[in-house]
Amino acid sequence: MIVRLKRVGDVSTELIYEAADAIASEYGLKVIVDPFKVEPPMETFNWERLQYLASALTMKLAQEKARGEFLVFLVDADAYESGLNFVFGIALPRIGAASVFLKRLRPSFYGEPEDWNLFVSRVRKEVNHELGHLIGLDHCPNPRCVMSFSNSILDVDRKSENLCEDCKLKARELLATWEGS
Ligand SMILES: [Zn+2]
Ligand SMILES: [Zn+2]
């Protein structure tokens, strides 16, 4: 399996390469950065909430997905899912595509001064989290594990960008089954 990363909206080259590095370092997968940017599909925008519907956006963008790859979108926008006020990201393992939404990962969203390193570390965690779901990992009770569920930005900041030992073992097994298929 390879991972293809794609920018949606105004996402910097530097940021997408950080995301690529996080995935390659944690999962040992080959990561390809798509040089093109696409615009988020407006038909998945909710004009009352002023947010994208995460699953619809991801499904729409994943229509161009090739076999043998996981697709991960870095989306410069805010998104929600039914029953949730917002999501930092979403993974659709059955179609092999995931999105990470940047708006609520920026310190400025919380009235904090811009902090590139903090922003990057949050993005690295969220892409590793969604990729974990794509390969088949569930949420993990270990609060330091990147697969722990994040309800708020405090949860994101509390966890590391790495899998705990249990999840690492599971990931290795799951990746072996992917390679065999
Ligand atoms: Zn999750
Ligand atoms: Zn874990």
GROMACS .gro file of C-alpha atoms and ligand atoms in nm:
model
  183
    1MET     CA    1   0.000   0.000   0.000
    2ILE     CA    2   0.108   0.353  -0.066
    3VAL     CA    3  -0.038   0.671   0.077
    4ARG     CA    4  -0.126   0.965  -0.144
    5LEU     CA    5  -0.159   1.302   0.022
    6LYS     CA    6  -0.356   1.575  -0.142
    7ARG     CA    7  -0.409   1.943  -0.059
    8VAL     CA    8  -0.760   2.081  -0.057
    9GLY     CA    9  -0.773   2.460  -0.051
   10ASP     CA   10  -0.485   2.681   0.054
   11VAL     CA   11  -0.245   2.434   0.220
   12SER     CA   12   0.127   2.509   0.209
   13THR     CA   13   0.387   2.278   0.057
   14GLU     CA   14   0.576   2.282   0.384
   15LEU     CA   15   0.272   2.157   0.575
   16ILE     CA   16   0.187   1.873   0.340
   17TYR     CA   17   0.547   1.749   0.355
   18GLU     CA   18   0.525   1.752   0.735
   19ALA     CA   19   0.217   1.532   0.709
   20ALA     CA   20   0.395   1.302   0.466
   21ASP     CA   21   0.693   1.276   0.700
   22ALA     CA   22   0.470   1.194   0.999
   23ILE     CA   23   0.301   0.905   0.815
   24ALA     CA   24   0.623   0.770   0.666
   25SER     CA   25   0.799   0.783   1.005
   26GLU     CA   26   0.520   0.615   1.200
   27TYR     CA   27   0.392   0.357   0.954
   28GLY     CA   28   0.692   0.299   0.728
   29LEU     CA   29   0.468   0.342   0.424
   30LYS     CA   30   0.565   0.507   0.099
   31VAL     CA   31   0.396   0.846   0.082
   32ILE     CA   32   0.336   1.042  -0.237
   33VAL     CA   33   0.249   1.409  -0.223
   34ASP     CA   34   0.016   1.513  -0.500
   35PRO     CA   35   0.153   1.838  -0.647
   36PHE     CA   36  -0.191   1.972  -0.737
   37LYS     CA   37  -0.434   2.152  -0.511
   38VAL     CA   38  -0.806   2.103  -0.547
   39GLU     CA   39  -1.093   2.312  -0.419
   40PRO     CA   40  -1.330   2.164  -0.162
   41PRO     CA   41  -1.654   2.048  -0.330
   42MET     CA   42  -1.914   2.318  -0.262
   43GLU     CA   43  -2.203   2.071  -0.282
   44THR     CA   44  -2.079   1.928   0.049
   45PHE     CA   45  -2.090   2.271   0.220
   46ASN     CA   46  -2.369   2.339   0.468
   47TRP     CA   47  -2.464   2.706   0.436
   48GLU     CA   48  -2.646   2.716   0.770
   49ARG     CA   49  -2.358   2.572   0.968
   50LEU     CA   50  -2.085   2.721   0.744
   51GLN     CA   51  -1.903   2.389   0.761
   52TYR     CA   52  -1.843   2.102   0.522
   53LEU     CA   53  -1.999   1.764   0.586
   54ALA     CA   54  -1.682   1.563   0.644
   55SER     CA   55  -1.796   1.226   0.508
   56ALA     CA   56  -1.958   1.375   0.197
   57LEU     CA   57  -1.652   1.587   0.118
   58THR     CA   58  -1.418   1.291   0.160
   59MET     CA   59  -1.634   1.061  -0.052
   60LYS     CA   60  -1.665   1.320  -0.328
   61LEU     CA   61  -1.290   1.383  -0.341
   62ALA     CA   62  -1.213   1.011  -0.324
   63GLN     CA   63  -1.388   0.944  -0.654
   64GLU     CA   64  -1.050   0.967  -0.823
   65LYS     CA   65  -0.886   0.718  -0.587
   66ALA     CA   66  -0.666   0.452  -0.744
   67ARG     CA   67  -0.647   0.092  -0.624
   68GLY     CA   68  -0.365   0.001  -0.390
   69GLU     CA   69  -0.348   0.339  -0.223
   70PHE     CA   70  -0.483   0.520   0.078
   71LEU     CA   71  -0.585   0.876   0.006
   72VAL     CA   72  -0.546   1.142   0.275
   73PHE     CA   73  -0.671   1.497   0.221
   74LEU     CA   74  -0.544   1.800   0.411
   75VAL     CA   75  -0.836   2.037   0.398
   76ASP     CA   76  -0.810   2.407   0.478
   77ALA     CA   77  -1.164   2.428   0.619
   78ASP     CA   78  -1.395   2.338   0.906
   79ALA     CA   79  -1.616   2.031   0.901
   80TYR     CA   80  -1.884   1.848   1.097
   81GLU     CA   81  -2.045   1.509   1.097
   82SER     CA   82  -2.400   1.416   1.186
   83GLY     CA   83  -2.429   1.423   1.565
   84LEU     CA   84  -2.101   1.613   1.609
   85ASN     CA   85  -2.052   1.991   1.618
   86PHE     CA   86  -1.718   1.953   1.447
   87VAL     CA   87  -1.454   1.696   1.357
   88PHE     CA   88  -1.076   1.734   1.334
   89GLY     CA   89  -1.073   1.458   1.078
   90ILE     CA   90  -1.260   1.162   0.938
   91ALA     CA   91  -1.159   0.824   0.798
   92LEU     CA   92  -1.366   0.610   0.565
   93PRO     CA   93  -1.183   0.277   0.582
   94ARG     CA   94  -1.419   0.105   0.340
   95ILE     CA   95  -1.316   0.338   0.060
   96GLY     CA   96  -0.961   0.394   0.185
   97ALA     CA   97  -0.986   0.771   0.215
   98ALA     CA   98  -0.954   1.018   0.502
   99SER     CA   99  -0.951   1.392   0.559
  100VAL     CA  100  -0.793   1.617   0.821
  101PHE     CA  101  -0.951   1.961   0.864
  102LEU     CA  102  -0.710   2.237   0.952
  103LYS     CA  103  -0.926   2.518   1.081
  104ARG     CA  104  -0.956   2.398   1.442
  105LEU     CA  105  -0.593   2.288   1.458
  106ARG     CA  106  -0.466   2.645   1.422
  107PRO     CA  107  -0.379   2.816   1.754
  108SER     CA  108  -0.544   3.136   1.622
  109PHE     CA  109  -0.881   2.961   1.620
  110TYR     CA  110  -0.859   2.958   2.002
  111GLY     CA  111  -0.740   3.319   2.022
  112GLU     CA  112  -0.379   3.206   2.079
  113PRO     CA  113  -0.087   3.362   1.891
  114GLU     CA  114   0.020   3.182   1.573
  115ASP     CA  115   0.259   2.902   1.656
  116TRP     CA  116   0.383   2.709   1.354
  117ASN     CA  117   0.543   2.429   1.554
  118LEU     CA  118   0.230   2.370   1.759
  119PHE     CA  119   0.013   2.376   1.446
  120VAL     CA  120   0.244   2.131   1.267
  121SER     CA  121   0.249   1.893   1.562
  122ARG     CA  122  -0.132   1.888   1.569
  123VAL     CA  123  -0.151   1.819   1.197
  124ARG     CA  124   0.105   1.537   1.227
  125LYS     CA  125  -0.101   1.378   1.505
  126GLU     CA  126  -0.429   1.401   1.319
  127VAL     CA  127  -0.296   1.255   0.994
  128ASN     CA  128  -0.140   0.966   1.186
  129HIS     CA  129  -0.471   0.916   1.370
  130GLU     CA  130  -0.680   0.902   1.052
  131LEU     CA  131  -0.428   0.682   0.874
  132GLY     CA  132  -0.450   0.443   1.171
  133HIS     CA  133  -0.825   0.416   1.111
  134LEU     CA  134  -0.766   0.356   0.739
  135ILE     CA  135  -0.547   0.055   0.808
  136GLY     CA  136  -0.804  -0.075   1.059
  137LEU     CA  137  -0.704   0.055   1.403
  138ASP     CA  138  -0.976   0.154   1.650
  139HIS     CA  139  -0.961   0.415   1.924
  140CYS     CA  140  -0.714   0.342   2.203
  141PRO     CA  141  -0.766   0.407   2.577
  142ASN     CA  142  -0.403   0.516   2.622
  143PRO     CA  143  -0.422   0.901   2.635
  144ARG     CA  144  -0.069   0.936   2.496
  145CYS     CA  145  -0.138   0.710   2.198
  146VAL     CA  146  -0.210   0.884   1.868
  147MET     CA  147  -0.518   0.658   1.835
  148SER     CA  148  -0.681   0.802   2.148
  149PHE     CA  149  -1.002   0.987   2.064
  150SER     CA  150  -0.982   1.368   2.065
  151ASN     CA  151  -1.291   1.554   2.173
  152SER     CA  152  -1.114   1.887   2.206
  153ILE     CA  153  -0.788   2.054   2.113
  154LEU     CA  154  -0.662   1.978   2.467
  155ASP     CA  155  -0.694   1.607   2.386
  156VAL     CA  156  -0.498   1.660   2.065
  157ASP     CA  157  -0.223   1.842   2.253
  158ARG     CA  158  -0.208   1.576   2.523
  159LYS     CA  159  -0.140   1.287   2.288
  160SER     CA  160   0.179   1.213   2.101
  161GLU     CA  161   0.209   1.163   1.725
  162ASN     CA  162   0.304   0.800   1.781
  163LEU     CA  163   0.121   0.473   1.831
  164CYS     CA  164   0.149   0.305   2.172
  165GLU     CA  165   0.319  -0.036   2.182
  166ASP     CA  166  -0.014  -0.224   2.157
  167CYS     CA  167  -0.132  -0.025   1.857
  168LYS     CA  168   0.209  -0.053   1.694
  169LEU     CA  169   0.185  -0.432   1.707
  170LYS     CA  170  -0.171  -0.426   1.572
  171ALA     CA  171  -0.068  -0.186   1.296
  172ARG     CA  172   0.213  -0.419   1.191
  173GLU     CA  173  -0.029  -0.712   1.166
  174LEU     CA  174  -0.288  -0.509   0.978
  175LEU     CA  175  -0.032  -0.372   0.734
  176ALA     CA  176   0.091  -0.724   0.666
  177THR     CA  177  -0.263  -0.827   0.564
  178TRP     CA  178  -0.287  -0.520   0.337
  179GLU     CA  179   0.040  -0.612   0.171
  180GLY     CA  180  -0.088  -0.965   0.114
  181SER     CA  181  -0.405  -0.849  -0.060
  182ZN      ZN  182  -1.065   0.848   1.555
  183ZN      ZN  183  -0.273   0.278   2.134
   0.00000   0.00000   0.00000
